[in-house]
Short mmCIF file of C-alpha atoms and ligand atoms in Angstrom, two decimals:
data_model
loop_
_atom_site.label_atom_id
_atom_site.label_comp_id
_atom_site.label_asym_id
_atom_site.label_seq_id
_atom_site.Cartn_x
_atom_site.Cartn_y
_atom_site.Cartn_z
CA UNK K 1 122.41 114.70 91.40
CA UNK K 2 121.98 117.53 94.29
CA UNK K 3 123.82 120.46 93.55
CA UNK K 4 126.15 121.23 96.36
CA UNK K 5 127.57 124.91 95.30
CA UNK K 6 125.99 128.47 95.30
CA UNK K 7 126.45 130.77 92.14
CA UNK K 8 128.52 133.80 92.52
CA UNK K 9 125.71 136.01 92.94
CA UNK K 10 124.76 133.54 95.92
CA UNK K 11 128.20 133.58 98.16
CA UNK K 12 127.74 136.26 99.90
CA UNK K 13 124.29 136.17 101.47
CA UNK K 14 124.77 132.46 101.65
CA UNK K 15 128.09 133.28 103.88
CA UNK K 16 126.23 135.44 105.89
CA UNK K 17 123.30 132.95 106.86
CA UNK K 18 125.86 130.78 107.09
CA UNK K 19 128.11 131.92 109.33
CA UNK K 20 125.55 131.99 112.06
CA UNK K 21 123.74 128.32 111.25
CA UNK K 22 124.31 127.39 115.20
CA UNK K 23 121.79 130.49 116.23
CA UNK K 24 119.72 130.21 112.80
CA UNK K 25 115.92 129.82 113.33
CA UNK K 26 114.02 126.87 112.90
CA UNK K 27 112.26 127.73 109.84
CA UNK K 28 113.19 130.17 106.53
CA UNK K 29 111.28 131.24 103.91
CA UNK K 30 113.50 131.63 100.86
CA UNK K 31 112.01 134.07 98.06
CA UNK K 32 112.95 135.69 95.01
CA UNK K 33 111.94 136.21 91.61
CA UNK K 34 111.85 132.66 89.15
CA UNK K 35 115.34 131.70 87.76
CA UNK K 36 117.31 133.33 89.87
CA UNK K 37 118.91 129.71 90.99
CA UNK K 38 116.43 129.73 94.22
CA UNK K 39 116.69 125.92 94.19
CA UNK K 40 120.68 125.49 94.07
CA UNK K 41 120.83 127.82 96.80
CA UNK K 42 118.77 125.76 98.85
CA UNK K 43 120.65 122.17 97.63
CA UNK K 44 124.13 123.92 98.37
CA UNK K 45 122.55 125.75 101.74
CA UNK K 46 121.71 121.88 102.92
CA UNK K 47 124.71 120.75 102.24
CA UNK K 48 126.65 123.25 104.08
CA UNK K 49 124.53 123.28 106.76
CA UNK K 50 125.40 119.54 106.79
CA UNK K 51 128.79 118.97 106.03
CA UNK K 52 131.24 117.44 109.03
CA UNK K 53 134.28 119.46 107.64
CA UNK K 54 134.01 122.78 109.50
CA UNK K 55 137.23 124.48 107.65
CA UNK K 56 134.92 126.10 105.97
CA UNK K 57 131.41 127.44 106.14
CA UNK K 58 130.70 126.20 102.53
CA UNK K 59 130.25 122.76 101.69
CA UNK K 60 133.45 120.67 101.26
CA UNK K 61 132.39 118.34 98.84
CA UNK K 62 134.71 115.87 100.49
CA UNK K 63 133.20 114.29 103.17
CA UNK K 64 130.79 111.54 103.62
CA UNK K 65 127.63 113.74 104.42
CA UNK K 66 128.37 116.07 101.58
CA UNK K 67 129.01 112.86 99.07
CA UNK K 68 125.56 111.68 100.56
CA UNK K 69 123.74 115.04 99.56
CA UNK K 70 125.12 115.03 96.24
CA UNK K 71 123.47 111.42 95.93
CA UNK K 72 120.24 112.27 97.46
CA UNK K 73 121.04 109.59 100.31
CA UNK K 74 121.56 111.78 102.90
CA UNK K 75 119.51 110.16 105.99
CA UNK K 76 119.66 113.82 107.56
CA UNK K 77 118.28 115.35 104.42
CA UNK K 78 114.68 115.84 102.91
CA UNK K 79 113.95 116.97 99.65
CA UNK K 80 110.47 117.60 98.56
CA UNK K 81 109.40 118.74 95.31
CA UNK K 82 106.90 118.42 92.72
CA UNK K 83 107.29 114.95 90.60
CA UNK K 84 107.40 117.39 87.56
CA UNK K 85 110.07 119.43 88.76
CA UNK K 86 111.98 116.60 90.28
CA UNK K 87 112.59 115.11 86.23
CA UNK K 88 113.20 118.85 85.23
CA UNK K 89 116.01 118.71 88.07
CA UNK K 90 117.31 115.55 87.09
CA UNK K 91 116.78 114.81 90.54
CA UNK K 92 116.78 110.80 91.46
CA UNK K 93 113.25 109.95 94.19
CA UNK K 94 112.44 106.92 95.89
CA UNK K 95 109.86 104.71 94.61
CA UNK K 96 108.08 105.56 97.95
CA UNK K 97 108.32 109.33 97.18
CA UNK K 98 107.60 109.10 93.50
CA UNK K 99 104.70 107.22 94.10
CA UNK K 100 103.18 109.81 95.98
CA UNK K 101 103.80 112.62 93.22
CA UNK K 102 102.58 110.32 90.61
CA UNK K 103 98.70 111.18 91.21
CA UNK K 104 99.16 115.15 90.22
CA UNK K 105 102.60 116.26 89.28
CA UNK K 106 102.47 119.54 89.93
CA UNK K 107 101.40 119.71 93.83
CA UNK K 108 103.60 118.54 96.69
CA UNK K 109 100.79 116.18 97.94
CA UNK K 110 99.74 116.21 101.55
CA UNK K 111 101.38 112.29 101.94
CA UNK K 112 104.25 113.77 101.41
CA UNK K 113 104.28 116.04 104.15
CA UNK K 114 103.02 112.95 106.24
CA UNK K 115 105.69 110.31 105.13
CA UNK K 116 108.23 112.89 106.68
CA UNK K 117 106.82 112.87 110.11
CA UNK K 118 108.46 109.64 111.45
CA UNK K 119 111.71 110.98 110.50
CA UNK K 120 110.97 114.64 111.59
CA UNK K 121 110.70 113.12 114.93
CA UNK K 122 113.64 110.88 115.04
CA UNK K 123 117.26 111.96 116.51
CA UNK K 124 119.48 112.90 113.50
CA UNK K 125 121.85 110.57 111.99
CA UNK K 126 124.95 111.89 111.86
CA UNK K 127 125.68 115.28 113.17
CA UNK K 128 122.79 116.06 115.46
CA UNK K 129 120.83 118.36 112.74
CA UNK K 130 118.17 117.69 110.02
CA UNK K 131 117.23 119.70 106.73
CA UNK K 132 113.66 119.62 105.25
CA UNK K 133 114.07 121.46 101.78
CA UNK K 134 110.37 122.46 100.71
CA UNK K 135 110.62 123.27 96.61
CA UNK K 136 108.43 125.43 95.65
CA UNK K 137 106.15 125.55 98.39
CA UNK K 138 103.80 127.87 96.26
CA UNK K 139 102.80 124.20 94.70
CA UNK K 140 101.64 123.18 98.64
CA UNK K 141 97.35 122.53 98.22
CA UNK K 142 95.89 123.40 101.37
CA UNK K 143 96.11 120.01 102.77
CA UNK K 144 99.47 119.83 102.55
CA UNK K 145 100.11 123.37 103.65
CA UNK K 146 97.80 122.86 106.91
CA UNK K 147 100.17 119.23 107.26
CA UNK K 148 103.35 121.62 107.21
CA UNK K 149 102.16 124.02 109.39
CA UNK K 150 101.61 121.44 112.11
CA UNK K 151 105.18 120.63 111.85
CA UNK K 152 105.96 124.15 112.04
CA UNK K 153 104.13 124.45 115.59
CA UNK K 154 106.04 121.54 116.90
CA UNK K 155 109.79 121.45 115.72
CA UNK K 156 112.06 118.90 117.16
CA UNK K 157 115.09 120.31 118.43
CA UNK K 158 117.61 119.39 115.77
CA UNK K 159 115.34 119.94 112.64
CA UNK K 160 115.50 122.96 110.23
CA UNK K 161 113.09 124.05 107.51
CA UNK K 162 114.10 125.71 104.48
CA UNK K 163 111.07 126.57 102.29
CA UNK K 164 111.43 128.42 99.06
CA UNK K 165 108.83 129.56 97.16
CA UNK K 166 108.97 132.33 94.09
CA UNK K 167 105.98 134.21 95.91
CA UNK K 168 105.66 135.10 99.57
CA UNK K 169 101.99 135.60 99.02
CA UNK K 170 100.92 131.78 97.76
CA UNK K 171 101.94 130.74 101.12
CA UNK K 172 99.30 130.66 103.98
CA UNK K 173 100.26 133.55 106.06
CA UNK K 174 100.03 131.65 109.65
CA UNK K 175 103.06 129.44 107.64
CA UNK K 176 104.95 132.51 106.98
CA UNK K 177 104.58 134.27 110.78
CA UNK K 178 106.22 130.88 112.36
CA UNK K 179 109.28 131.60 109.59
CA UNK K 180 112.00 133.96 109.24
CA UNK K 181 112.34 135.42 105.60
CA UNK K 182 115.12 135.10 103.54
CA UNK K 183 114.77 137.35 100.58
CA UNK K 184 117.15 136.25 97.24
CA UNK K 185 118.05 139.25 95.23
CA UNK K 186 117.86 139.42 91.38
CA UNK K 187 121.56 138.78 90.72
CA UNK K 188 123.39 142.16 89.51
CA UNK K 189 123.69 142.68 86.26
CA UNK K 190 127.39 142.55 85.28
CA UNK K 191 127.56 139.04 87.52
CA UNK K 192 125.03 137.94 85.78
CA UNK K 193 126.00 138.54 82.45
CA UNK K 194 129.63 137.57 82.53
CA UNK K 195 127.85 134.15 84.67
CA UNK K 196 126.26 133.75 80.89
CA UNK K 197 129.12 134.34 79.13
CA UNK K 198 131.35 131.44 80.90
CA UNK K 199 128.78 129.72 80.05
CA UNK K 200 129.04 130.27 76.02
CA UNK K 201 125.64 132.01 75.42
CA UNK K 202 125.65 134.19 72.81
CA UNK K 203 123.85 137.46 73.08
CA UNK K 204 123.55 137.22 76.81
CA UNK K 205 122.83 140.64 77.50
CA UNK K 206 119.81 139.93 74.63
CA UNK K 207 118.83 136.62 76.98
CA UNK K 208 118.95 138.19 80.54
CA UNK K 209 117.19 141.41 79.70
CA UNK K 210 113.98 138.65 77.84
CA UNK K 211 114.52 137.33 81.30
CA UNK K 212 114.33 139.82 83.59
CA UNK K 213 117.58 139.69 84.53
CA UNK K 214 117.33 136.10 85.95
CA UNK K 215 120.34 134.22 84.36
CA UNK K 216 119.08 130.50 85.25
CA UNK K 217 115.87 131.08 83.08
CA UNK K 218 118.14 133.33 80.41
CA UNK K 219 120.26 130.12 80.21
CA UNK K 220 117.29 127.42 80.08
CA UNK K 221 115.80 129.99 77.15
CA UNK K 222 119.31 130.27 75.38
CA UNK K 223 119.56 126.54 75.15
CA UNK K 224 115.85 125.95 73.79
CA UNK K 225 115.69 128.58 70.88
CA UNK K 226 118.43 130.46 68.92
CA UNK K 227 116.78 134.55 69.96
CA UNK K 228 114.61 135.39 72.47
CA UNK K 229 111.79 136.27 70.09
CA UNK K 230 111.28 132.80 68.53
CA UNK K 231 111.76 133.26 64.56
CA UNK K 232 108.00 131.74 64.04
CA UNK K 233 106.53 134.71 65.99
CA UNK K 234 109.26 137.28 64.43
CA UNK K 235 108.04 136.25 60.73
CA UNK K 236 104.22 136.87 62.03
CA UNK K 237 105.35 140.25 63.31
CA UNK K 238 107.43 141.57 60.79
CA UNK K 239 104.16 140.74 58.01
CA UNK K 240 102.07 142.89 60.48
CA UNK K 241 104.66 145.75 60.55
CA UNK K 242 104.81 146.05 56.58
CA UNK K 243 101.16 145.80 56.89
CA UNK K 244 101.01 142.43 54.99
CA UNK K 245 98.28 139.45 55.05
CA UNK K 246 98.71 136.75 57.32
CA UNK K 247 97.40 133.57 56.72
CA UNK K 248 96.80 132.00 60.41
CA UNK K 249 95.59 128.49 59.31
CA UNK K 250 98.76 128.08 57.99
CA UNK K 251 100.49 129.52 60.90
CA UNK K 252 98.46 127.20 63.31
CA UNK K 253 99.37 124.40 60.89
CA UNK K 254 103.30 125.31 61.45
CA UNK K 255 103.18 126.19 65.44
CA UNK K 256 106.10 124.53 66.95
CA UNK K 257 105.27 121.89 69.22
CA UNK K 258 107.70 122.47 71.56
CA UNK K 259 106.86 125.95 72.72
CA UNK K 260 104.05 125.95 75.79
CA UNK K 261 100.85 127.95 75.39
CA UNK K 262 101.43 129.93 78.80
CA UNK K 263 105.28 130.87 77.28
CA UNK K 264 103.76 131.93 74.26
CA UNK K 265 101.58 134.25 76.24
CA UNK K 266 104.37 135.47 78.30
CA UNK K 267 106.42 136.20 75.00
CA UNK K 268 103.58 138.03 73.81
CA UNK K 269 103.11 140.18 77.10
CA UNK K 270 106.35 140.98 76.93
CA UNK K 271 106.29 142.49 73.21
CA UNK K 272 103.24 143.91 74.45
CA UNK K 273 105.18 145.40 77.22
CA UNK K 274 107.67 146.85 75.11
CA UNK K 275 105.48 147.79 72.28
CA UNK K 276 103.87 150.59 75.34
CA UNK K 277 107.47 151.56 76.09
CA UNK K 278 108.18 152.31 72.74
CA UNK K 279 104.92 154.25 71.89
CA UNK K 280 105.94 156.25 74.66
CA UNK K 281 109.80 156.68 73.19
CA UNK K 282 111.24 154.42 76.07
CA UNK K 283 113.54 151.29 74.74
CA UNK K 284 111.78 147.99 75.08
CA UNK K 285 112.78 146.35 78.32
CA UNK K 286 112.39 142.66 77.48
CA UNK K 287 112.95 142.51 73.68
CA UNK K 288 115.96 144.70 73.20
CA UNK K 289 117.62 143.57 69.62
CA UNK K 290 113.76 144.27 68.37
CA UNK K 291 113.44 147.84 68.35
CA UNK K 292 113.23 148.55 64.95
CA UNK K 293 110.04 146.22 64.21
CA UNK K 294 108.64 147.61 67.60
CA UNK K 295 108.70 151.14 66.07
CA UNK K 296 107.03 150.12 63.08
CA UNK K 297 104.49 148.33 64.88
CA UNK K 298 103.66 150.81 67.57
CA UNK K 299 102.80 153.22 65.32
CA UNK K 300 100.31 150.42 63.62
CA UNK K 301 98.60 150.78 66.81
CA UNK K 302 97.85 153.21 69.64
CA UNK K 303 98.88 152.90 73.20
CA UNK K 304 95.32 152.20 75.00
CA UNK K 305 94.85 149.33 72.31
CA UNK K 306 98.43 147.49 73.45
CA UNK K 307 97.35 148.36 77.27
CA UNK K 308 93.78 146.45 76.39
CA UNK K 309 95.64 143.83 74.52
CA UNK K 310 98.44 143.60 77.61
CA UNK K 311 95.95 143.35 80.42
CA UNK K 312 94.05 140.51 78.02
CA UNK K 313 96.80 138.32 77.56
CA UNK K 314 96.80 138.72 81.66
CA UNK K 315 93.50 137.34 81.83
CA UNK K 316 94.77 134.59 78.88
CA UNK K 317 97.49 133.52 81.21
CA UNK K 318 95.00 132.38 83.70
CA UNK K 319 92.94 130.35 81.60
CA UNK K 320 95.95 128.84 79.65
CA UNK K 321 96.79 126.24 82.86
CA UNK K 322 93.95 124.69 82.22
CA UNK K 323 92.64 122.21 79.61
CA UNK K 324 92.20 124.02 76.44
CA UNK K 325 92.19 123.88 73.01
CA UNK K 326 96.21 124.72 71.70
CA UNK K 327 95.07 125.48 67.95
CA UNK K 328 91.63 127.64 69.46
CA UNK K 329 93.22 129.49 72.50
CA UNK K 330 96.15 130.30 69.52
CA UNK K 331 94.27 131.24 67.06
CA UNK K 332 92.37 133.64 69.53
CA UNK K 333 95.64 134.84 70.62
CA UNK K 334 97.10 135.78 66.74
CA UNK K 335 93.34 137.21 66.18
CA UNK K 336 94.05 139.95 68.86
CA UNK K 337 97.41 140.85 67.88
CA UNK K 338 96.33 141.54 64.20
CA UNK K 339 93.18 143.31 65.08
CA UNK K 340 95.76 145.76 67.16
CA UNK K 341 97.89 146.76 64.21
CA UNK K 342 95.10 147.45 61.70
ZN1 ZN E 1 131.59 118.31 103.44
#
């Protein structure tokens, strides 16, 4: 199912693109930091920008075109996304269009940028306008970027691009000259929290400050793990802050298989993070129910060892998209945390 409405935080930028959709420019780059809800802006922006009931600027969620987006049926509407993010979504594809995500999941794949271009240049359906939706275009290879930016030279009169991407600079600049930007603010804070709270997680203010105050990826967290600081990697630290053996064989043996290697190393950068704030008597940023065992352990350690250790786990993060060991690159990872508070 498409989602057809904008979160609070969304309304009123969304009213103010909105309101002027008849002189809006061909093409928009929509950017903003991760889980800010960059992709149900761009769903509900479609369907606005599509819906026959003109009452209202927002989508009616009454008429036939706005029934159709929330189906993914719309013949005026493209949506093209990763294969990987499309399940995460819950989003239904064609055969046609799964087919050509199967290959490599996490690109959007130059044939889909091709399979579009019939349509692209084809009258509208219904209401003399089209909408391309391009999610995430940071996951464009350069084929397919090179296939967009033809399109981009050569719109047809009725069509309308709306590319979103979580990083202006993964996109080949000559795409984002022929675009106008649309920059998504990180939501404020009291929107966002009471956004959370409707939406029965506990400790939000603990969730959106682990998230940088984006609520969509504080909720996903919330629903995956009971604190933000997963209780296998609290146990580890609060041994190293009492200065106490730890056995890592056995904590390889009891990793939990359902947290990613690249979100382990984010956790971690984030402790290491705060662990710098606190050895310089600032409150952690990300971890901010920990502050106790973040005392204890910063003064295991000094603050040009958690720097090293910070700008390691940078170079980790790199490495930990590609095919590697889990049990190795982990036990590498643990390695260099004890080492620091020793
Ligand atoms: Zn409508």
């Amino acid at each position: 199912m498409i989602e057809n409405s904008f979160f609070p935080w969304q309304i009123e930028i969304a009213d103010k693109y909105l309101g002027k959709s008849d002189k809006i420019h061909h093409a928009i780059i929509l950017y903003g930091l991760k889980g800010i809800g960059k992709f149900e802006f761009s769903t509900a922006f479609a369907a606005s920008f599509l819906c026959e009931n003109h009452d209202s600027k927002f989508a009616c969620k009454k008429c036939i075109s706005c029934n159709l987006i929330e189906k993914n049926n719309h013949p005026d509407f493209k949506l093209l996304i990763p294969n990987s993010i499309a399940d995460e979504k819950k989003i239904s594809m064609s055969f046609d269009e799964k087919k050509n995500t199967s290959y490599s999941s996490n690109e959007i794949r130059v044939n889909q940028i091709r399979d579009i271009i019939p349509w692209v240049n084809i009258k509208s359906y219904r209401n003399n306008k089209k909408i391309v939706v391009i999610y995430k275009a940071d996951y464009l290879n350069t084929i397919s970027s090179n296939a967009l930016l033809k399109m981009l030279e050569e719109p047809s009169d009725d069509i309308f691009f709306l590319i979103v991407s979580d990083c202006l600079d993964k996109l080949l600049p000559t795409i984002v000259s022929r675009c106008q930007i649309l920059h998504l603010p990180i939501p404020d804070y009291q929107i966002a929290l009471s956004w959370l709270k409707n939406n029965n997680v506990d400790n939000s203010n603990h969730w959106l400050s682990f998230s940088s105050n984006a609520p969509i990826d504080a909720l996903h967290y919330s629903m995956r793990r009971k604190n933000p600081c997963p209780s296998w990697v609290y146990n580890f630290l609060e041994l190293l802050s009492n200065n106490l053996d730890v056995n890592v064989f056995s904590m390889l043996d009891s990793y939990p298989d359902d947290i990613f290697i690249n979100e382990l190393i984010d956790i971690f950068q984030k402790l290491f993070f705060d662990l710098i704030l606190v050895s310089y008597k600032f409150y952690p940023k990300y971890f901010i129910d920990m502050k106790n065992i973040l005392d204890k352990l910063s003064i295991r350690s000094t603050t040009a060892i958690l720097i090293n250790n910070f700008i390691w786990l940078n170079r980790k993060k790199k490495l930990s998209d590609q095919q590697v060991n889990k049990k190795i690159f982990l036990n590498s990872i643990l390695n260099k945390v004890i080492v620091s508070f020793t």
